[in-house]
Coordinates of C-alpha atoms and ligand atoms in Angstrom, one line a residue:
M1 CA 0.0 0.0 0.0
H2 CA 1.2 3.5 -0.7
T3 CA 1.9 5.7 2.2
K4 CA -1.4 7.4 3.2
I5 CA -1.8 10.9 4.5
A6 CA -4.3 11.6 7.3
T7 CA -4.7 15.4 7.5
S8 CA -5.4 16.6 11.0
I9 CA -8.0 19.3 11.3
L10 CA -6.5 20.4 14.7
S11 CA -4.6 23.1 12.8
A12 CA -7.6 24.0 10.5
D13 CA -9.5 27.3 10.6
F14 CA -12.8 26.1 12.2
S15 CA -14.7 29.1 10.8
C16 CA -14.3 27.6 7.3
L17 CA -13.8 23.9 8.1
K18 CA -15.8 22.7 5.2
E19 CA -13.8 24.5 2.6
Q20 CA -10.5 23.5 4.2
V21 CA -11.5 19.8 4.4
K22 CA -12.6 19.9 0.8
E23 CA -9.3 21.5 -0.2
A24 CA -7.3 18.7 1.5
E25 CA -9.6 16.1 -0.1
K26 CA -9.0 17.6 -3.5
A27 CA -5.3 17.7 -3.1
G28 CA -5.1 14.0 -2.2
A29 CA -5.7 13.4 1.5
D30 CA -6.6 9.8 2.3
L31 CA -8.2 10.3 5.7
I32 CA -9.4 13.1 7.9
H33 CA -7.7 12.8 11.3
I34 CA -9.8 14.2 14.2
D35 CA -8.0 14.9 17.5
V36 CA -10.3 14.5 20.5
M37 CA -8.8 16.0 23.7
D38 CA -10.4 16.2 27.1
G39 CA -8.2 18.5 29.2
H40 CA -7.3 15.6 31.5
F41 CA -5.4 13.0 29.6
V42 CA -3.8 15.9 27.6
P43 CA -3.6 19.5 28.6
N44 CA -5.9 20.8 25.9
I45 CA -9.6 20.5 25.0
T46 CA -10.8 20.2 21.4
I47 CA -13.4 18.2 19.6
G48 CA -16.4 16.0 20.5
P49 CA -18.8 13.8 18.7
A50 CA -20.9 16.9 17.4
V51 CA -18.0 18.0 15.2
V52 CA -17.3 14.5 14.0
K53 CA -20.9 14.3 12.9
S54 CA -20.6 17.6 11.0
V55 CA -17.3 16.5 9.3
K56 CA -19.0 13.3 8.3
K57 CA -21.5 15.3 6.3
I58 CA -18.9 17.2 4.3
T59 CA -16.5 14.4 3.2
D60 CA -16.5 10.8 1.9
L61 CA -13.0 10.3 3.2
P62 CA -12.8 7.9 6.2
L63 CA -12.7 9.7 9.6
D64 CA -9.7 8.7 11.7
V65 CA -10.7 9.6 15.3
H66 CA -7.8 9.8 17.8
L67 CA -9.1 9.8 21.3
M68 CA -6.7 11.5 23.7
I69 CA -9.1 11.2 26.6
E70 CA -9.5 9.3 29.8
H71 CA -12.2 6.6 29.9
P72 CA -12.5 6.3 26.1
E73 CA -14.7 3.3 26.7
F74 CA -17.5 5.7 27.8
Y75 CA -17.5 7.5 24.5
I76 CA -17.0 4.8 21.8
D77 CA -20.8 4.5 21.0
D78 CA -21.1 8.3 20.6
F79 CA -18.1 8.5 18.2
V80 CA -19.3 5.5 16.2
S81 CA -22.8 7.0 15.9
A82 CA -21.2 10.3 14.8
G83 CA -19.4 8.6 11.9
A84 CA -15.9 7.5 13.1
D85 CA -14.4 4.9 10.7
W86 CA -11.1 4.5 12.6
I87 CA -10.8 4.9 16.3
S88 CA -7.6 4.9 18.3
V89 CA -7.5 4.8 22.1
H90 CA -4.3 5.5 24.2
L91 CA -2.6 2.7 25.8
E92 CA -1.8 5.0 28.8
A93 CA -5.5 5.8 29.3
C94 CA -6.7 2.2 29.3
P95 CA -6.0 0.0 32.3
H96 CA -8.3 -2.6 30.7
L97 CA -7.0 -2.2 27.2
H98 CA -8.0 -5.6 26.1
R99 CA -11.7 -4.9 27.0
T100 CA -11.6 -1.5 25.4
V101 CA -10.1 -2.9 22.1
H102 CA -12.8 -5.5 22.1
L103 CA -15.5 -2.9 22.6
V104 CA -14.3 -1.0 19.5
K105 CA -13.9 -4.2 17.5
S106 CA -17.6 -5.1 18.3
K107 CA -18.6 -2.1 16.1
P108 CA -19.2 -3.1 12.5
N109 CA -16.9 -1.5 9.9
V110 CA -14.8 0.4 12.5
K111 CA -11.0 -0.1 12.5
V112 CA -9.4 -0.2 15.9
G113 CA -6.0 1.2 16.9
V114 CA -4.0 1.8 20.0
A115 CA -2.0 5.0 20.3
V116 CA 1.4 5.0 22.2
N117 CA 3.0 8.1 23.7
P118 CA 6.7 8.8 23.1
A119 CA 7.8 7.6 26.6
T120 CA 5.7 4.4 26.5
A121 CA 7.4 1.1 25.6
L122 CA 5.9 -0.8 22.6
T123 CA 6.4 -4.0 24.5
N124 CA 3.2 -3.1 26.5
L125 CA 1.3 -3.8 23.3
V126 CA 2.4 -7.3 22.9
N127 CA -0.7 -9.0 24.4
V128 CA -3.2 -7.1 22.3
V129 CA -1.4 -6.5 19.0
D130 CA -3.1 -9.5 17.4
L131 CA -6.4 -7.8 17.8
L132 CA -5.5 -4.5 16.2
D133 CA -6.0 -2.9 12.8
F134 CA -3.4 -0.3 13.5
V135 CA -0.9 1.1 16.0
L136 CA -0.5 4.8 16.2
I137 CA 3.0 5.9 17.3
M138 CA 3.0 9.4 18.7
S139 CA 6.1 11.3 17.5
V140 CA 5.3 14.3 19.7
N141 CA 3.8 14.4 23.2
P142 CA 0.1 14.7 22.5
G143 CA -1.9 17.8 23.2
F144 CA -0.9 20.3 20.5
G145 CA -0.3 20.7 16.8
G146 CA 2.8 22.2 15.3
Q147 CA 5.4 20.5 17.6
E148 CA 8.7 19.2 16.4
F149 CA 9.1 15.5 15.4
I150 CA 10.9 13.5 18.1
T151 CA 13.7 11.8 16.1
Q152 CA 13.8 8.7 18.4
S153 CA 10.4 7.8 17.0
I154 CA 12.2 6.4 13.9
G155 CA 13.8 3.6 15.9
K156 CA 10.4 3.0 17.6
I157 CA 8.7 2.6 14.2
K158 CA 11.3 0.1 13.1
F159 CA 11.0 -1.8 16.3
L160 CA 7.2 -2.0 15.9
K161 CA 7.5 -3.1 12.2
Q162 CA 9.7 -6.0 13.4
M163 CA 7.3 -6.8 16.3
L164 CA 4.3 -7.0 13.9
K165 CA 6.3 -9.2 11.5
E166 CA 7.2 -11.6 14.3
K167 CA 3.5 -11.7 15.3
S168 CA 2.5 -12.2 11.6
S169 CA 0.2 -9.2 12.3
K170 CA -1.3 -7.2 9.4
A171 CA -1.8 -4.2 11.5
F172 CA -0.5 -1.0 9.9
I173 CA 1.5 1.7 11.5
E174 CA 0.3 5.3 11.8
V175 CA 2.7 8.0 12.9
D176 CA 1.4 11.3 14.4
G177 CA 3.2 14.5 15.2
G178 CA 5.6 16.8 13.5
I179 CA 5.4 15.3 10.0
T180 CA 6.6 17.7 7.2
A181 CA 7.7 17.4 3.6
D182 CA 11.3 17.2 5.0
N183 CA 10.8 14.1 7.1
A184 CA 7.8 12.3 5.6
K185 CA 10.0 10.0 3.4
Q186 CA 12.3 9.0 6.2
V187 CA 9.3 8.1 8.4
A188 CA 7.7 6.1 5.6
L189 CA 10.9 4.3 4.9
A190 CA 11.2 3.4 8.6
G191 CA 7.8 1.5 8.2
A192 CA 5.0 4.0 8.6
D193 CA 1.9 3.2 6.5
V194 CA -0.1 6.3 7.4
L195 CA 1.3 9.8 8.2
V196 CA -0.7 12.3 10.1
A197 CA -0.1 15.9 9.0
G198 CA -1.7 18.8 10.8
N199 CA 0.3 22.0 10.9
S200 CA 2.2 21.2 7.7
V201 CA -1.1 21.1 5.8
F202 CA -3.9 23.1 7.5
G203 CA -1.4 25.5 9.1
Q204 CA -0.2 26.7 5.7
E205 CA -1.5 29.4 3.6
N206 CA -2.2 27.1 0.6
I207 CA -3.5 23.9 2.0
G208 CA -3.6 22.1 -1.4
E209 CA -0.1 23.0 -2.3
A210 CA 1.2 22.1 1.2
L211 CA -0.3 18.7 1.0
Q212 CA 1.0 18.2 -2.6
K213 CA 4.5 19.0 -1.4
I214 CA 4.3 16.2 1.2
L215 CA 2.9 13.8 -1.3
K216 CA 5.6 14.7 -3.8
S217 CA 8.3 14.2 -1.2
L218 CA 7.1 10.6 -0.7
G219 CA 7.7 10.0 -4.4
Ligands
DX5_1 C1 -1.2 16.0 18.7 C2 -2.2 15.4 17.7 C3 -1.8 15.4 16.3 C4 -1.6 16.7 15.8 C5 -0.5 16.6 14.8 O1 -1.5 15.8 20.0 O2 -2.5 14.1 18.1 O3 -2.7 14.7 15.5 O4 -2.7 17.3 15.1 O5 -0.2 17.9 14.4 P1 1.1 18.3 13.7 O6 1.1 17.6 12.3 O7 1.0 19.8 13.6 O8 2.2 17.9 14.6
ZN2 ZN1 -3.7 12.9 16.5

Protein backbone atom coordinates (compact mmCIF):
# COMPACT_ATOMS: atom_id res chain seq x y z
CA MET A 1 0.00 0.00 0.00
CA HIS A 2 1.23 3.50 -0.73
CA THR A 3 1.88 5.75 2.23
CA LYS A 4 -1.37 7.39 3.20
CA ILE A 5 -1.81 10.90 4.54
CA ALA A 6 -4.32 11.62 7.29
CA THR A 7 -4.75 15.37 7.46
CA SER A 8 -5.40 16.57 11.03
CA ILE A 9 -8.01 19.28 11.35
CA LEU A 10 -6.51 20.38 14.67
CA SER A 11 -4.64 23.09 12.76
CA ALA A 12 -7.59 24.02 10.52
CA ASP A 13 -9.53 27.26 10.64
CA PHE A 14 -12.81 26.09 12.15
CA SER A 15 -14.69 29.08 10.77
CA CYS A 16 -14.29 27.55 7.32
CA LEU A 17 -13.76 23.91 8.12
CA LYS A 18 -15.84 22.66 5.20
CA GLU A 19 -13.80 24.54 2.59
CA GLN A 20 -10.51 23.49 4.19
CA VAL A 21 -11.46 19.81 4.40
CA LYS A 22 -12.58 19.92 0.76
CA GLU A 23 -9.27 21.50 -0.22
CA ALA A 24 -7.33 18.72 1.51
CA GLU A 25 -9.58 16.09 -0.06
CA LYS A 26 -9.04 17.57 -3.53
CA ALA A 27 -5.27 17.68 -3.06
CA GLY A 28 -5.10 13.97 -2.23
CA ALA A 29 -5.73 13.39 1.49
CA ASP A 30 -6.57 9.76 2.26
CA LEU A 31 -8.17 10.28 5.66
CA ILE A 32 -9.36 13.08 7.88
CA HIS A 33 -7.69 12.83 11.29
CA ILE A 34 -9.75 14.21 14.17
CA ASP A 35 -8.00 14.89 17.49
CA VAL A 36 -10.27 14.51 20.51
CA MET A 37 -8.78 15.98 23.72
CA ASP A 38 -10.39 16.16 27.14
CA GLY A 39 -8.18 18.49 29.20
CA HIS A 40 -7.32 15.57 31.53
CA PHE A 41 -5.37 13.00 29.58
CA VAL A 42 -3.77 15.86 27.65
CA PRO A 43 -3.57 19.55 28.61
CA ASN A 44 -5.91 20.78 25.89
CA ILE A 45 -9.60 20.53 25.02
CA THR A 46 -10.77 20.15 21.44
CA ILE A 47 -13.40 18.24 19.56
CA GLY A 48 -16.37 16.05 20.53
CA PRO A 49 -18.84 13.83 18.65
CA ALA A 50 -20.86 16.85 17.38
CA VAL A 51 -17.96 18.03 15.23
CA VAL A 52 -17.27 14.49 14.00
CA LYS A 53 -20.91 14.30 12.91
CA SER A 54 -20.59 17.58 11.00
CA VAL A 55 -17.34 16.55 9.29
CA LYS A 56 -19.00 13.27 8.26
CA LYS A 57 -21.52 15.30 6.26
CA ILE A 58 -18.89 17.17 4.28
CA THR A 59 -16.51 14.42 3.17
CA ASP A 60 -16.53 10.84 1.93
CA LEU A 61 -13.01 10.26 3.25
CA PRO A 62 -12.77 7.93 6.25
CA LEU A 63 -12.69 9.72 9.60
CA ASP A 64 -9.71 8.74 11.73
CA VAL A 65 -10.70 9.64 15.30
CA HIS A 66 -7.79 9.84 17.76
CA LEU A 67 -9.11 9.75 21.32
CA MET A 68 -6.72 11.51 23.69
CA ILE A 69 -9.14 11.16 26.57
CA GLU A 70 -9.52 9.31 29.84
CA HIS A 71 -12.16 6.57 29.90
CA PRO A 72 -12.48 6.35 26.11
CA GLU A 73 -14.74 3.31 26.68
CA PHE A 74 -17.53 5.69 27.81
CA TYR A 75 -17.55 7.48 24.45
CA ILE A 76 -17.04 4.78 21.80
CA ASP A 77 -20.78 4.51 21.02
CA ASP A 78 -21.07 8.28 20.60
CA PHE A 79 -18.13 8.52 18.20
CA VAL A 80 -19.26 5.51 16.19
CA SER A 81 -22.77 7.00 15.87
CA ALA A 82 -21.20 10.30 14.82
CA GLY A 83 -19.41 8.56 11.93
CA ALA A 84 -15.94 7.53 13.09
CA ASP A 85 -14.39 4.95 10.73
CA TRP A 86 -11.10 4.46 12.57
CA ILE A 87 -10.81 4.86 16.33
CA SER A 88 -7.62 4.89 18.34
CA VAL A 89 -7.48 4.84 22.13
CA HIS A 90 -4.35 5.53 24.16
CA LEU A 91 -2.57 2.65 25.82
CA GLU A 92 -1.78 4.98 28.77
CA ALA A 93 -5.49 5.81 29.27
CA CYS A 94 -6.74 2.20 29.32
CA PRO A 95 -6.00 -0.02 32.31
CA HIS A 96 -8.33 -2.57 30.73
CA LEU A 97 -7.01 -2.16 27.22
CA HIS A 98 -8.02 -5.64 26.09
CA ARG A 99 -11.65 -4.92 27.00
CA THR A 100 -11.63 -1.49 25.36
CA VAL A 101 -10.12 -2.87 22.15
CA HIS A 102 -12.82 -5.53 22.06
CA LEU A 103 -15.48 -2.88 22.57
CA VAL A 104 -14.28 -0.96 19.49
CA LYS A 105 -13.93 -4.22 17.55
CA SER A 106 -17.57 -5.05 18.27
CA LYS A 107 -18.63 -2.08 16.14
CA PRO A 108 -19.18 -3.06 12.50
CA ASN A 109 -16.86 -1.49 9.92
CA VAL A 110 -14.77 0.38 12.47
CA LYS A 111 -11.00 -0.06 12.52
CA VAL A 112 -9.41 -0.21 15.95
CA GLY A 113 -6.03 1.22 16.85
CA VAL A 114 -3.96 1.80 19.96
CA ALA A 115 -1.96 5.00 20.30
CA VAL A 116 1.35 5.03 22.17
CA ASN A 117 3.03 8.09 23.68
CA PRO A 118 6.73 8.82 23.08
CA ALA A 119 7.75 7.58 26.56
CA THR A 120 5.70 4.39 26.46
CA ALA A 121 7.38 1.11 25.55
CA LEU A 122 5.87 -0.80 22.64
CA THR A 123 6.37 -4.04 24.54
CA ASN A 124 3.24 -3.07 26.51
CA LEU A 125 1.30 -3.79 23.32
CA VAL A 126 2.43 -7.34 22.90
CA ASN A 127 -0.68 -8.98 24.38
CA VAL A 128 -3.20 -7.07 22.27
CA VAL A 129 -1.39 -6.49 19.01
CA ASP A 130 -3.07 -9.50 17.36
CA LEU A 131 -6.42 -7.76 17.79
CA LEU A 132 -5.49 -4.46 16.19
CA ASP A 133 -6.04 -2.95 12.77
CA PHE A 134 -3.40 -0.32 13.45
CA VAL A 135 -0.93 1.09 15.95
CA LEU A 136 -0.50 4.84 16.23
CA ILE A 137 2.97 5.95 17.26
CA MET A 138 3.01 9.43 18.73
CA SER A 139 6.06 11.26 17.45
CA VAL A 140 5.31 14.27 19.68
CA ASN A 141 3.81 14.42 23.16
CA PRO A 142 0.08 14.65 22.48
CA GLY A 143 -1.86 17.81 23.18
CA PHE A 144 -0.93 20.34 20.53
CA GLY A 145 -0.31 20.72 16.82
CA GLY A 146 2.83 22.21 15.33
CA GLN A 147 5.39 20.51 17.59
CA GLU A 148 8.73 19.19 16.43
CA PHE A 149 9.09 15.53 15.40
CA ILE A 150 10.90 13.48 18.08
CA THR A 151 13.66 11.76 16.11
CA GLN A 152 13.82 8.72 18.42
CA SER A 153 10.43 7.80 16.95
CA ILE A 154 12.21 6.43 13.88
CA GLY A 155 13.75 3.63 15.95
CA LYS A 156 10.39 2.97 17.55
CA ILE A 157 8.69 2.61 14.16
CA LYS A 158 11.35 0.11 13.06
CA PHE A 159 10.96 -1.83 16.31
CA LEU A 160 7.19 -1.98 15.86
CA LYS A 161 7.55 -3.11 12.24
CA GLN A 162 9.68 -6.01 13.43
CA MET A 163 7.30 -6.84 16.27
CA LEU A 164 4.34 -6.96 13.88
CA LYS A 165 6.31 -9.19 11.53
CA GLU A 166 7.17 -11.62 14.32
CA LYS A 167 3.51 -11.75 15.31
CA SER A 168 2.45 -12.18 11.65
CA SER A 169 0.23 -9.17 12.26
CA LYS A 170 -1.27 -7.25 9.36
CA ALA A 171 -1.76 -4.17 11.52
CA PHE A 172 -0.53 -1.01 9.91
CA ILE A 173 1.53 1.74 11.46
CA GLU A 174 0.30 5.33 11.77
CA VAL A 175 2.70 8.05 12.87
CA ASP A 176 1.38 11.26 14.38
CA GLY A 177 3.16 14.50 15.15
CA GLY A 178 5.63 16.82 13.48
CA ILE A 179 5.36 15.34 10.00
CA THR A 180 6.58 17.67 7.24
CA ALA A 181 7.71 17.40 3.63
CA ASP A 182 11.27 17.24 5.00
CA ASN A 183 10.83 14.11 7.13
CA ALA A 184 7.85 12.27 5.59
CA LYS A 185 9.98 10.05 3.35
CA GLN A 186 12.30 9.03 6.19
CA VAL A 187 9.31 8.15 8.39
CA ALA A 188 7.69 6.15 5.60
CA LEU A 189 10.94 4.28 4.92
CA ALA A 190 11.17 3.36 8.61
CA GLY A 191 7.84 1.54 8.20
CA ALA A 192 4.98 4.02 8.56
CA ASP A 193 1.90 3.25 6.46
CA VAL A 194 -0.09 6.33 7.44
CA LEU A 195 1.31 9.77 8.24
CA VAL A 196 -0.72 12.33 10.15
CA ALA A 197 -0.11 15.89 9.00
CA GLY A 198 -1.68 18.84 10.78
CA ASN A 199 0.30 22.04 10.87
CA SER A 200 2.23 21.20 7.70
CA VAL A 201 -1.09 21.14 5.79
CA PHE A 202 -3.85 23.09 7.53
CA GLY A 203 -1.40 25.49 9.15
CA GLN A 204 -0.16 26.66 5.73
CA GLU A 205 -1.54 29.42 3.56
CA ASN A 206 -2.19 27.15 0.60
CA ILE A 207 -3.52 23.87 1.97
CA GLY A 208 -3.63 22.06 -1.36
CA GLU A 209 -0.07 23.02 -2.30
CA ALA A 210 1.23 22.14 1.16
CA LEU A 211 -0.27 18.66 0.97
CA GLN A 212 0.99 18.17 -2.57
CA LYS A 213 4.48 19.04 -1.35
CA ILE A 214 4.34 16.22 1.23
CA LEU A 215 2.92 13.76 -1.31
CA LYS A 216 5.64 14.68 -3.79
CA SER A 217 8.34 14.19 -1.15
CA LEU A 218 7.12 10.60 -0.74
CA GLY A 219 7.74 10.01 -4.44
C1 LIG B 1 -1.17 15.97 18.66
C2 LIG B 1 -2.21 15.40 17.74
C3 LIG B 1 -1.80 15.40 16.33
C4 LIG B 1 -1.60 16.75 15.75
C5 LIG B 1 -0.52 16.63 14.76
O1 LIG B 1 -1.55 15.78 19.95
O2 LIG B 1 -2.52 14.05 18.09
O3 LIG B 1 -2.69 14.65 15.51
O4 LIG B 1 -2.73 17.28 15.13
O5 LIG B 1 -0.25 17.89 14.35
P1 LIG B 1 1.12 18.30 13.67
O6 LIG B 1 1.15 17.59 12.35
O7 LIG B 1 0.96 19.76 13.56
O8 LIG B 1 2.22 17.86 14.58
ZN1 LIG C 1 -3.67 12.88 16.45
